[in-house]
Coordinates of C-alpha atoms in Angstrom, one line a residue:
Chain A
M176 CA 71.1 22.1 -95.2
K177 CA 69.1 20.4 -92.4
R178 CA 71.9 21.4 -90.0
S179 CA 71.8 25.0 -91.2
I180 CA 68.1 25.2 -90.7
V181 CA 68.4 23.7 -87.3
A182 CA 71.2 26.1 -86.5
L183 CA 69.1 29.1 -87.7
I184 CA 66.2 28.0 -85.6
A185 CA 68.4 27.5 -82.6
T186 CA 70.0 30.9 -83.2
C187 CA 66.6 32.5 -83.4
L188 CA 65.4 30.8 -80.3
S189 CA 68.5 31.8 -78.5
L190 CA 68.1 35.4 -79.6
G191 CA 64.5 35.3 -78.5
M192 CA 65.4 34.0 -75.1
M193 CA 68.1 36.6 -74.9
L194 CA 65.6 39.4 -75.7
T195 CA 63.2 38.0 -73.1
S196 CA 65.9 37.9 -70.6
F197 CA 66.9 41.4 -71.6
N198 CA 63.4 42.7 -71.0
A199 CA 63.1 41.0 -67.7
Q200 CA 66.5 42.2 -66.5
A201 CA 66.3 45.5 -68.3
A202 CA 68.2 47.2 -65.4
K203 CA 71.2 44.9 -66.0
K204 CA 71.3 45.4 -69.7
S205 CA 70.4 49.1 -70.0
F206 CA 72.4 51.1 -72.5
A207 CA 71.0 54.4 -71.4
D208 CA 73.7 57.1 -70.5
K209 CA 72.0 57.9 -67.2
K210 CA 70.6 55.4 -64.8
V211 CA 68.4 56.4 -61.8
V212 CA 66.6 54.5 -59.2
L213 CA 64.0 56.5 -57.2
Q214 CA 62.9 55.4 -53.8
I215 CA 59.4 55.8 -52.5
S216 CA 58.8 54.6 -49.0
D217 CA 57.2 57.6 -47.3
P218 CA 53.6 57.6 -46.0
N219 CA 53.2 61.2 -47.0
P220 CA 51.0 61.4 -50.1
F221 CA 52.9 64.4 -51.4
K222 CA 55.9 62.2 -51.8
Q223 CA 54.0 60.2 -54.4
T224 CA 53.4 63.2 -56.4
L225 CA 57.0 64.3 -55.9
V226 CA 58.6 61.0 -57.0
L227 CA 56.4 60.9 -60.2
N228 CA 57.3 64.5 -60.9
V229 CA 61.1 63.7 -60.6
A230 CA 60.7 60.7 -62.9
N231 CA 58.8 62.8 -65.4
N232 CA 61.4 65.6 -65.2
L233 CA 64.3 63.1 -65.9
I234 CA 62.5 61.7 -68.9
K235 CA 61.7 65.2 -70.2
H236 CA 65.3 66.3 -69.6
Y237 CA 67.3 63.5 -71.0
G238 CA 64.7 61.8 -73.3
P239 CA 63.2 58.4 -72.8
D240 CA 66.1 56.7 -74.6
Q241 CA 68.8 58.4 -72.7
V242 CA 67.8 57.7 -69.2
D243 CA 66.8 54.6 -67.4
V244 CA 64.5 55.1 -64.5
E245 CA 63.1 52.6 -62.0
I246 CA 60.9 53.5 -59.1
V247 CA 61.1 51.1 -56.2
A248 CA 58.2 51.2 -53.8
F249 CA 58.3 49.7 -50.3
G250 CA 56.9 50.3 -46.9
P251 CA 54.1 52.9 -46.8
G252 CA 55.3 54.1 -50.2
L253 CA 53.9 50.9 -51.8
R254 CA 50.5 52.6 -51.9
L255 CA 51.7 54.4 -55.0
L256 CA 51.4 51.1 -56.8
F257 CA 47.9 50.2 -55.6
A258 CA 45.7 49.4 -58.5
E259 CA 43.2 52.3 -57.7
N260 CA 45.7 54.8 -56.6
S261 CA 44.6 58.3 -57.6
N262 CA 48.0 58.7 -59.5
K263 CA 47.5 55.6 -61.6
G264 CA 47.1 57.7 -64.8
R265 CA 50.5 59.2 -64.2
V266 CA 52.0 55.9 -63.4
N267 CA 50.7 54.4 -66.7
S268 CA 51.9 57.4 -68.6
L269 CA 55.5 57.0 -67.2
V270 CA 55.4 53.3 -68.0
S271 CA 54.7 54.2 -71.6
N272 CA 57.9 56.2 -71.5
G273 CA 60.0 53.3 -70.2
V274 CA 59.9 53.9 -66.5
R275 CA 59.7 50.7 -64.4
F276 CA 58.0 50.2 -61.1
S277 CA 59.1 47.6 -58.6
A278 CA 56.9 46.5 -55.6
C279 CA 58.5 45.0 -52.5
K280 CA 57.2 41.5 -51.7
N281 CA 58.0 41.9 -48.0
T282 CA 55.7 44.9 -47.8
I283 CA 53.0 43.2 -49.8
K284 CA 53.2 40.3 -47.3
N285 CA 53.0 42.7 -44.3
M286 CA 50.1 44.6 -45.8
A287 CA 48.3 41.4 -46.5
K288 CA 48.3 40.6 -42.8
K289 CA 46.6 43.9 -42.1
L290 CA 44.2 43.9 -44.9
G291 CA 43.3 40.2 -44.9
S292 CA 44.4 39.7 -48.5
D293 CA 47.2 41.0 -50.9
P294 CA 46.6 44.5 -52.0
E295 CA 45.6 44.8 -55.6
L296 CA 48.5 46.3 -57.4
N297 CA 48.9 48.3 -60.6
Q298 CA 49.3 45.9 -63.6
H299 CA 52.7 47.5 -64.4
A300 CA 54.1 46.9 -61.0
V301 CA 56.8 44.2 -61.0
K302 CA 57.2 42.3 -57.6
V303 CA 60.8 42.1 -56.2
D304 CA 61.9 40.1 -53.2
A305 CA 62.8 43.2 -51.2
G306 CA 62.7 46.8 -52.1
V307 CA 65.8 47.7 -50.3
V308 CA 67.8 44.8 -51.8
R309 CA 66.5 45.9 -55.3
I310 CA 67.8 49.3 -54.7
I311 CA 71.2 47.9 -53.5
D312 CA 71.4 45.8 -56.6
L313 CA 70.7 48.7 -58.9
V314 CA 73.2 50.9 -57.2
K315 CA 75.8 48.2 -57.7
Q316 CA 74.9 48.3 -61.4
G317 CA 75.7 52.0 -61.6
Y318 CA 72.4 53.5 -60.8
T319 CA 72.1 56.7 -58.9
L320 CA 69.8 56.5 -55.9
V321 CA 67.5 59.5 -55.4
K322 CA 65.0 59.7 -52.7
P323 CA 62.8 62.7 -53.2
Chain Q
M83 CA 7.6 75.6 -60.6
K84 CA 7.8 72.4 -58.6
I85 CA 10.8 70.2 -59.1
N86 CA 10.3 66.9 -57.4
L87 CA 13.8 65.4 -57.9
S88 CA 13.3 62.5 -55.6
K89 CA 11.8 60.4 -58.3
V90 CA 14.1 61.8 -60.9
A91 CA 17.1 61.0 -58.8
S92 CA 15.9 57.5 -58.0
S93 CA 15.3 56.8 -61.6
A94 CA 18.7 58.1 -62.6
I95 CA 20.4 56.1 -60.0
L96 CA 18.6 53.0 -61.1
A97 CA 19.3 53.6 -64.7
T98 CA 22.9 54.3 -64.0
M99 CA 23.3 51.1 -62.2
L100 CA 21.4 49.0 -64.6
G101 CA 23.2 50.6 -67.5
G102 CA 26.4 49.2 -66.3
I103 CA 28.1 52.6 -66.4
V104 CA 30.3 51.9 -63.6
A105 CA 33.6 53.7 -64.4
P106 CA 34.1 56.2 -61.6
A107 CA 34.8 59.7 -62.7
N108 CA 38.3 60.8 -62.0
A109 CA 37.5 64.4 -61.8
A110 CA 36.1 65.7 -58.5
N111 CA 33.0 67.7 -57.6
W112 CA 31.6 68.9 -54.4
L113 CA 30.1 65.6 -53.5
M114 CA 33.4 63.8 -54.2
L115 CA 35.6 66.6 -52.9
Q116 CA 33.9 66.8 -49.5
G117 CA 32.9 63.1 -49.1
T118 CA 35.8 61.1 -50.4
E119 CA 39.6 61.0 -50.4
P120 CA 42.0 60.2 -53.3
E121 CA 42.5 56.6 -53.4
G122 CA 45.8 55.2 -52.3
S123 CA 47.2 58.7 -51.6
A124 CA 45.2 60.1 -48.8
P125 CA 46.9 60.8 -45.5
R126 CA 45.8 59.3 -42.2
A127 CA 45.0 62.7 -41.0
K128 CA 45.4 65.9 -43.0
V129 CA 45.0 69.0 -40.9
W130 CA 43.5 72.0 -42.7
G131 CA 41.4 75.0 -42.3
F132 CA 40.8 78.6 -43.2
I133 CA 40.3 81.9 -41.5
Q134 CA 38.2 84.9 -42.8
P135 CA 38.5 88.2 -40.9
E136 CA 36.3 90.8 -42.4
Y137 CA 35.4 94.5 -42.3
T138 CA 31.9 95.7 -43.0
K139 CA 30.3 99.1 -43.3
T140 CA 26.9 100.6 -44.1
D141 CA 25.7 104.1 -43.5
G142 CA 23.8 102.9 -40.5
T143 CA 20.5 104.5 -41.6
K144 CA 17.9 104.2 -39.0
I145 CA 14.4 102.8 -39.5
K146 CA 12.4 105.5 -41.3
A147 CA 8.9 104.5 -40.2
G148 CA 6.7 102.3 -38.0
P149 CA 6.8 101.4 -34.3
W150 CA 10.6 101.1 -34.4
K151 CA 11.2 104.4 -36.2
G152 CA 14.6 105.8 -35.4
E153 CA 16.0 102.4 -34.2
D154 CA 18.8 100.4 -35.9
M155 CA 17.7 98.7 -39.2
I156 CA 18.6 95.1 -38.9
L157 CA 19.8 94.8 -42.5
N158 CA 22.2 97.7 -41.9
Q159 CA 23.9 96.1 -38.9
M160 CA 27.0 93.9 -38.8
R161 CA 26.4 90.2 -38.5
P162 CA 26.1 88.3 -36.2
D163 CA 26.0 90.7 -33.3
L164 CA 23.9 93.3 -35.0
K165 CA 25.1 96.0 -32.7
S166 CA 27.0 98.3 -35.1
S167 CA 26.9 99.3 -38.7
E168 CA 30.6 99.3 -39.1
G169 CA 33.4 97.2 -37.7
F170 CA 35.7 94.2 -37.9
N171 CA 34.7 90.6 -37.3
M172 CA 36.4 87.3 -37.3
L173 CA 33.7 85.7 -39.4
R174 CA 35.0 82.3 -39.9
A175 CA 37.9 80.4 -38.4
R176 CA 37.7 76.7 -39.1
L177 CA 40.0 73.9 -38.3
G178 CA 39.5 70.4 -39.6
V179 CA 41.1 67.0 -40.1
R180 CA 40.3 64.6 -42.8
G181 CA 41.8 61.5 -44.3
T182 CA 41.6 57.7 -44.0
G183 CA 41.9 56.2 -40.6
M184 CA 43.8 53.3 -42.0
P185 CA 45.7 54.5 -45.1
L186 CA 46.0 51.0 -46.6
D187 CA 42.2 50.9 -46.9
S188 CA 40.7 53.5 -49.1
N189 CA 37.2 52.2 -48.5
V190 CA 36.8 54.2 -45.4
N191 CA 37.4 57.9 -45.0
Y192 CA 36.4 60.6 -42.6
F193 CA 35.9 64.4 -42.4
L194 CA 35.9 66.5 -39.3
L195 CA 35.5 70.3 -39.2
A196 CA 34.9 72.8 -36.4
E197 CA 34.0 76.5 -36.4
F198 CA 35.7 79.0 -34.1
G199 CA 34.6 82.2 -35.8
N200 CA 31.9 84.6 -34.9
N201 CA 28.8 83.9 -36.8
G202 CA 25.4 82.3 -36.8
I203 CA 26.9 78.9 -36.1
T204 CA 28.8 79.9 -33.0
R205 CA 26.4 82.6 -31.7
G206 CA 23.3 80.6 -31.9
D207 CA 23.1 79.2 -28.4
G208 CA 26.3 80.3 -26.7
G209 CA 29.7 78.6 -26.9
S210 CA 32.6 79.7 -29.0
A211 CA 33.1 76.6 -31.1
K212 CA 30.8 74.2 -32.9
V213 CA 31.5 71.0 -34.8
T214 CA 30.0 71.7 -38.2
D215 CA 31.0 68.5 -40.0
A216 CA 31.7 64.9 -38.6
S217 CA 31.2 62.2 -41.1
V218 CA 32.4 58.8 -42.3
T219 CA 32.2 57.7 -45.9
L220 CA 32.1 54.0 -46.9
N221 CA 33.4 53.3 -50.5
H222 CA 33.2 49.5 -50.5
L223 CA 30.7 49.6 -53.3
K224 CA 32.3 52.5 -55.1
D225 CA 31.6 51.3 -58.6
F226 CA 27.9 51.8 -57.8
A227 CA 27.3 53.9 -54.7
R228 CA 29.2 55.4 -51.7
F229 CA 27.6 56.0 -48.3
R230 CA 28.3 59.0 -46.1
V231 CA 27.0 59.0 -42.5
G232 CA 27.1 61.8 -40.0
T233 CA 26.8 65.6 -40.1
F234 CA 27.8 67.2 -43.4
K235 CA 26.7 69.6 -46.1
T236 CA 23.5 68.5 -47.7
P237 CA 23.3 67.9 -51.5
G238 CA 21.6 71.0 -52.7
S239 CA 22.0 74.6 -53.8
E240 CA 25.4 75.3 -55.4
E241 CA 25.9 78.4 -53.1
G242 CA 25.4 76.3 -50.0
L243 CA 27.1 73.2 -51.2
Q244 CA 30.3 74.7 -52.5
A245 CA 33.3 75.0 -50.3
I246 CA 33.0 78.4 -48.6
H247 CA 36.7 79.1 -49.0
V248 CA 36.3 79.3 -52.7
F249 CA 33.2 81.4 -52.6
D250 CA 33.8 84.4 -54.9
Y251 CA 31.9 86.8 -52.7
I252 CA 31.7 87.7 -49.0
N253 CA 27.9 87.6 -48.4
F254 CA 25.4 85.0 -49.6
T255 CA 22.7 86.1 -51.9
G256 CA 19.4 87.1 -50.5
A257 CA 17.6 83.9 -51.5
T258 CA 20.3 81.6 -50.1
N259 CA 20.4 83.6 -46.9
G260 CA 16.7 83.9 -46.4
L261 CA 15.5 80.5 -47.8
L262 CA 18.3 78.1 -47.4
L263 CA 20.4 79.2 -44.5
E264 CA 17.8 77.9 -42.1
R265 CA 17.1 79.5 -38.7
F266 CA 15.2 77.4 -36.3
F267 CA 12.4 78.9 -34.1
K268 CA 10.0 77.6 -31.5
Y269 CA 7.4 80.3 -32.2
D270 CA 6.1 82.0 -35.3
G271 CA 6.6 85.4 -33.7
S272 CA 3.1 86.5 -34.6
G273 CA 2.5 87.6 -30.9
T274 CA 4.3 90.8 -31.9
F275 CA 2.7 91.1 -35.3
V276 CA 3.0 94.5 -36.8
S277 CA 0.0 95.6 -38.8
P278 CA 1.4 97.6 -41.7
N279 CA 0.3 101.1 -40.7
A280 CA -0.9 100.7 -37.1
G281 CA 2.0 99.4 -35.2
P282 CA 2.1 96.4 -32.9
N283 CA -1.1 95.2 -31.6
T284 CA 0.0 92.8 -28.9
A285 CA 3.0 91.2 -27.3
S286 CA 4.7 87.9 -27.7
D287 CA 2.9 85.2 -25.9
S288 CA 6.1 83.7 -24.7
G289 CA 6.9 86.9 -22.9
Q290 CA 10.3 86.7 -24.7
V291 CA 11.7 87.8 -27.9
N292 CA 11.2 85.2 -30.6
K293 CA 14.8 84.3 -31.6
P294 CA 16.5 81.3 -33.2
T295 CA 16.7 78.4 -30.8
G296 CA 20.3 77.6 -31.8
P297 CA 22.9 77.7 -34.6
V298 CA 21.8 78.3 -38.2
G299 CA 21.5 75.2 -40.3
A300 CA 24.7 76.1 -42.1
F301 CA 23.5 74.1 -45.1
R302 CA 24.1 70.9 -43.2
D303 CA 22.2 68.1 -41.6
T304 CA 22.8 64.8 -39.8
G305 CA 21.8 61.7 -41.6
I306 CA 23.0 59.3 -44.3
Q307 CA 23.7 60.0 -48.0
V308 CA 24.1 57.7 -50.9
F309 CA 26.1 59.3 -53.7
N310 CA 28.5 58.7 -56.5
S311 CA 30.1 60.2 -59.6
F312 CA 30.5 58.6 -63.0
N313 CA 32.0 59.5 -66.3
L314 CA 29.0 59.5 -68.6
S315 CA 30.2 60.1 -72.2
G316 CA 32.7 62.6 -71.1
W317 CA 30.5 64.3 -68.5
D318 CA 31.2 64.0 -64.9
T319 CA 27.8 63.0 -63.6
S320 CA 26.9 62.8 -60.0
Y321 CA 23.9 61.9 -57.9
A322 CA 23.1 62.1 -54.2
Y323 CA 20.1 61.2 -52.1
M324 CA 20.1 61.9 -48.4
V325 CA 17.8 61.3 -45.5
G326 CA 18.4 63.4 -42.5
N327 CA 16.9 64.9 -39.3
G328 CA 16.2 68.3 -41.0
N329 CA 17.6 70.0 -37.9
G330 CA 20.9 71.5 -39.1
I331 CA 23.9 71.1 -36.9
T332 CA 24.3 70.2 -33.2
R333 CA 20.7 68.9 -32.9
G334 CA 19.2 65.5 -32.9
D335 CA 15.8 64.7 -34.4
N336 CA 12.8 66.3 -32.7
D337 CA 9.8 65.0 -34.5
G338 CA 10.4 61.6 -36.1
E339 CA 10.0 63.2 -39.5
M340 CA 12.9 62.7 -41.9
E341 CA 14.2 65.4 -44.3
T342 CA 15.0 64.1 -47.9
Y343 CA 17.4 65.6 -50.2
A344 CA 17.9 64.7 -53.9
Y345 CA 20.6 66.0 -56.2
L346 CA 21.8 65.6 -59.7
S347 CA 24.6 67.3 -61.6
T348 CA 26.5 66.7 -64.7
E349 CA 29.7 68.6 -65.8
K350 CA 31.7 68.8 -68.9
V351 CA 35.2 69.2 -67.4
F352 CA 37.5 71.5 -69.5
G353 CA 40.6 71.0 -67.3
G354 CA 42.2 71.3 -63.9
K355 CA 41.0 69.6 -60.7
G356 CA 39.8 70.3 -57.3
P357 CA 37.5 73.1 -56.3
R358 CA 38.7 75.4 -58.9
R359 CA 38.6 73.1 -61.9
Q360 CA 37.3 74.4 -65.2
G361 CA 34.0 73.1 -66.6
F362 CA 30.4 73.7 -67.4
K363 CA 28.0 72.1 -64.8
L364 CA 24.3 71.7 -64.8
F365 CA 22.6 70.8 -61.5
A366 CA 19.1 70.5 -60.0
W367 CA 18.1 69.6 -56.4
N368 CA 15.1 69.2 -54.2
Q369 CA 14.6 69.1 -50.4
E370 CA 11.5 68.3 -48.5
G371 CA 10.7 67.9 -44.8
K372 CA 8.5 69.0 -42.0
R373 CA 8.9 71.5 -39.1
N374 CA 7.2 72.0 -35.8
L375 CA 6.2 75.5 -35.0
T376 CA 4.1 77.1 -32.2
L377 CA 1.6 79.5 -33.5
E378 CA 1.0 82.5 -31.2
K379 CA -2.0 83.3 -33.4
G380 CA -1.3 87.0 -33.4
N381 CA -2.4 87.6 -29.8
A382 CA -1.1 87.7 -26.3
V383 CA -3.1 84.8 -25.1
A384 CA -0.6 82.0 -24.3
S385 CA -3.3 79.5 -23.6
D386 CA -4.4 79.4 -27.2
D387 CA -0.8 78.8 -28.5
E388 CA -0.8 75.7 -30.7
E389 CA 2.2 73.7 -31.9
K390 CA 1.6 72.4 -35.4
Q391 CA 3.6 70.6 -38.1
F392 CA 4.2 72.3 -41.4
D393 CA 5.8 71.2 -44.7
R394 CA 9.0 72.8 -45.7
K395 CA 10.1 72.4 -49.4
R396 CA 13.0 73.9 -51.3
S397 CA 14.1 73.2 -54.8
G398 CA 16.4 74.8 -57.5
Y399 CA 18.4 74.4 -60.6
G400 CA 21.2 76.2 -62.3
F401 CA 24.6 76.1 -63.9
T402 CA 28.2 77.0 -63.3
F403 CA 30.8 77.8 -66.0
K404 CA 34.5 78.4 -65.7
K405 CA 36.9 78.4 -68.7
G406 CA 40.1 80.4 -69.0
N407 CA 39.5 83.8 -67.6
Y408 CA 35.7 83.6 -67.6
R409 CA 33.4 82.6 -64.9
A410 CA 29.6 82.5 -64.7
A411 CA 26.9 80.9 -62.6
F412 CA 23.1 81.0 -62.3
E413 CA 20.7 79.5 -59.9
A414 CA 16.9 79.7 -59.4
I415 CA 15.4 78.7 -56.0
K416 CA 11.9 78.0 -55.1
A417 CA 10.5 77.7 -51.6
D418 CA 7.2 76.5 -50.1
G419 CA 6.4 76.7 -46.4
M420 CA 8.4 77.8 -43.3
I421 CA 9.4 81.2 -44.9
F422 CA 11.7 83.2 -42.7
N423 CA 10.0 86.6 -42.6
G424 CA 12.5 88.9 -41.0
T425 CA 11.9 90.9 -37.8
D426 CA 9.1 93.2 -36.6
G427 CA 9.3 96.6 -38.3
G428 CA 12.9 95.8 -39.6
A429 CA 14.2 96.2 -36.1
V430 CA 17.0 94.2 -34.4
A431 CA 15.2 91.4 -32.5
G432 CA 14.9 92.6 -28.9
T433 CA 14.7 96.3 -29.7
K434 CA 11.9 98.0 -27.8
S435 CA 9.3 99.8 -29.8
K436 CA 8.2 103.4 -29.6
L437 CA 5.0 103.9 -27.7
P438 CA 2.4 105.2 -30.1
A439 CA 0.6 108.4 -29.0
G440 CA -2.5 107.6 -27.1
A441 CA -1.8 104.0 -27.0
A442 CA -0.4 103.9 -23.4
G443 CA -1.3 100.7 -21.7
K444 CA -2.5 99.1 -24.9
F445 CA 0.6 96.9 -25.0
T446 CA 0.9 96.1 -21.3
T447 CA 0.1 92.5 -21.7
N448 CA 1.8 89.4 -20.4
G449 CA 4.3 89.6 -23.2
D450 CA 5.4 93.1 -22.4
V451 CA 8.6 92.2 -20.7
G452 CA 9.5 95.6 -19.7
G453 CA 6.2 96.4 -18.3
D454 CA 6.4 99.8 -19.9
G455 CA 4.0 99.5 -22.7
Q456 CA 6.7 98.9 -25.2
L457 CA 7.1 95.8 -27.4
N458 CA 10.2 93.8 -28.1
A459 CA 10.8 93.2 -31.9
S460 CA 10.9 89.5 -32.7
F461 CA 11.8 87.3 -35.6
N462 CA 8.9 85.9 -37.7
M463 CA 8.2 82.8 -39.5
E464 CA 5.4 82.3 -42.0
P465 CA 4.6 78.6 -41.8
I466 CA 2.5 78.6 -44.9
G467 CA 3.8 80.7 -47.8
K468 CA 5.9 80.8 -50.9
A469 CA 9.0 82.5 -51.9
D470 CA 11.6 82.4 -54.7
G471 CA 14.9 83.9 -55.8
M472 CA 17.7 83.7 -58.3
Y473 CA 21.2 84.9 -58.8
L474 CA 23.4 85.4 -61.9
H475 CA 27.1 85.8 -61.4
V476 CA 29.8 86.7 -64.0
G477 CA 33.5 87.0 -63.4
Y478 CA 36.7 87.8 -65.3
A479 CA 40.3 87.1 -64.3
I480 CA 42.2 90.1 -65.6
T481 CA 45.4 88.6 -64.5
P482 CA 46.1 85.4 -62.4
K483 CA 46.2 87.6 -59.3
L484 CA 43.3 89.9 -60.0
E485 CA 39.6 88.9 -60.7
V486 CA 36.5 91.1 -61.0
D487 CA 33.1 89.8 -60.3
F488 CA 29.5 90.9 -60.7
R489 CA 26.4 89.3 -59.2
Y490 CA 22.7 90.2 -59.5
D491 CA 20.5 88.5 -57.0
E492 CA 16.8 88.7 -56.3
Y493 CA 14.8 87.4 -53.3
N494 CA 11.0 87.5 -53.4
R495 CA 9.5 86.7 -50.0
M496 CA 5.8 85.7 -49.4
T497 CA 4.9 85.9 -53.1
D498 CA 1.4 84.3 -52.4
V499 CA 0.2 87.1 -50.1
A500 CA 0.1 90.5 -51.8
A501 CA 0.3 92.6 -48.7
K502 CA 3.2 90.6 -47.3
E503 CA 5.2 90.2 -50.4
R504 CA 8.7 91.7 -50.2
K505 CA 11.2 92.0 -52.9
F506 CA 15.0 92.3 -52.3
E507 CA 17.4 93.1 -55.2
T508 CA 21.2 93.3 -54.8
N509 CA 23.9 94.2 -57.3
T510 CA 27.2 93.2 -56.0
L511 CA 30.5 94.3 -57.5
G512 CA 33.5 92.4 -56.4
V513 CA 37.2 92.3 -56.7
Q514 CA 39.5 89.4 -55.7
Y515 CA 43.2 89.8 -55.3
F516 CA 45.1 86.6 -54.9
F517 CA 48.3 87.1 -52.8
N518 CA 48.9 83.4 -53.7
K519 CA 46.8 80.4 -54.4
K520 CA 45.6 80.1 -50.9
S521 CA 45.4 83.7 -49.8
R522 CA 43.3 86.5 -51.2
L523 CA 41.6 89.7 -50.5
I524 CA 38.0 90.1 -51.4
I525 CA 36.2 93.5 -51.6
N526 CA 32.5 93.7 -52.3
Y527 CA 30.2 96.6 -52.8
E528 CA 26.5 95.7 -52.6
Q529 CA 23.9 98.0 -53.9
R530 CA 20.8 96.9 -52.1
E531 CA 17.1 97.7 -52.9
A532 CA 14.0 96.4 -51.1
E533 CA 10.3 97.1 -51.6
A534 CA 6.8 95.9 -50.8
P535 CA 5.8 95.7 -54.4
N536 CA 2.0 95.5 -53.8
L537 CA 1.8 98.3 -51.3
P538 CA 1.9 102.1 -52.0
A539 CA 5.2 103.8 -52.1
D540 CA 4.3 105.9 -49.0
H541 CA 3.2 102.8 -47.0
N542 CA 5.1 102.3 -43.8
A543 CA 6.4 98.9 -45.2
N544 CA 8.0 100.7 -48.1
K545 CA 9.4 103.5 -45.9
I546 CA 10.9 100.9 -43.7
L547 CA 12.4 99.0 -46.6
D548 CA 13.7 102.3 -48.0
S549 CA 16.0 102.3 -44.9
V550 CA 18.2 99.5 -46.3
D551 CA 21.7 100.8 -47.1
D552 CA 24.3 99.7 -49.6
R553 CA 27.0 97.7 -47.9
L554 CA 30.8 97.6 -48.3
S555 CA 32.7 94.6 -47.2
A556 CA 36.4 93.5 -47.3
Q557 CA 37.7 90.2 -46.3
I558 CA 41.0 88.4 -46.1
L559 CA 40.8 84.7 -46.7
V560 CA 43.6 82.4 -45.9
I561 CA 43.5 78.6 -46.4
F562 CA 46.0 76.3 -44.9

């Protein structure tokens, strides 16, 4: 009996860890039919609107459960993920529909040199080592790269 | 009615800060639209501008009475040249750049705009282009206050503060044009004072026509403004307090006296964003300052000219409304001191008067430039006097491309001196056809009436004012 309980706890713990890992690595475990990675690296503010529009259109067309969307921001495009960005309302809305946002650490480091400190990022932004590497990894996993 | 908003604004600012209401409003308004950039998404330099070619026509009725009888009536002539009653003009052609010098830092933004059109800005003192706006805004304390420094639109009347490229009409209302679009003069013009029925009695001391000393104020000043916008229980509430030179554009200070501007507005936003968002806005404002003016004392003796300093106060309140297809606006304006009082006999400044019978030689004074006994009409300023005005605007968008507008406006000049009081009323019927969101055709028909309400109908002043024609205007407006 004791062994059964221990086994049950262990199983639960393992499942929990697996679920945590699943969330963290959602891209790798996605079961969505469509998988899209959107790149934002342009300084033109209009591109911010455009990339958010594209993400929104994907969600609307396929439904939040049928499409996996991740927006990877690096270079000048990282401004989209600044905490006080004027599009933060739209970013938060997309997050609630399952869209993920990745922020390039290399860009953060470079911007910190110019600003004197790290830029304050949107709370939903997940830092990745390098934006371009993140895109390559996602493409390898079957994601379609779109750069609006 | 005296609205001293300086104290009101100061109290509101303090109360807002102490109240801890620090969430910045997301929706924009004129203060925010013109003074700030969207955070994290503003370009380093966004080039923009607009052009407004126009056509204007009046019947060109000549002055019906007085020393300038038979001459062109200034109100029937095309601005700014005043040489014809009908024609085309490139009214405004503006080119600007705005953005954040360093896009990574949203705490600093700038705004630069220049005028290349043919109007009171560029015709004031020669030159074909003038910088109308050049300002920097510091947003480091944006939860409490933002600071704008430079030359820019002053926080005040809705008609002056709004972006001109979304103005629903072609011409300003009488009160805005007469009381708020400031002309700057060295002399009061009384050297060519026209007594109501007797004609001119002397010539300008200066020996020259009293004309503006430079560009119109263009609702702008150079100084510093503290302002911000907050979401107060669902109302986009803004304040601004500015201190400036009180000298309009392209001038520095000349008297050590600072102009103060106070402004409050609160708007229930129904939807949309930018300059055409939908909402119901209440606003009030106050402006106070001093002006130097040389009094010619109504005679031709230059030696008794005296430069004095006078108070200039303006205040107003009103509302704007836009929801669905409906638009409306109202504003009441009060003025005290430095009242722009038109030209002698309704003539275009510089026009020579007729020589009254039997008066030969009477006017051959040191101010009679021509030396022929005739006088040159001058602009006049009343340093001490009161005036008021109002406008009511309603509009309806029949389709997204077609909008009809109607505006009634009233301008009462020198209301504290019965003989000098003049009343101007205008009914404007307007049509706007939108080719697209950034291009439209505006057609206005203005039915204009003017009178001296305290003088007999057959008085020369009323005969002169009876010369004012209706006006037809058409304008193409393109924003880029």
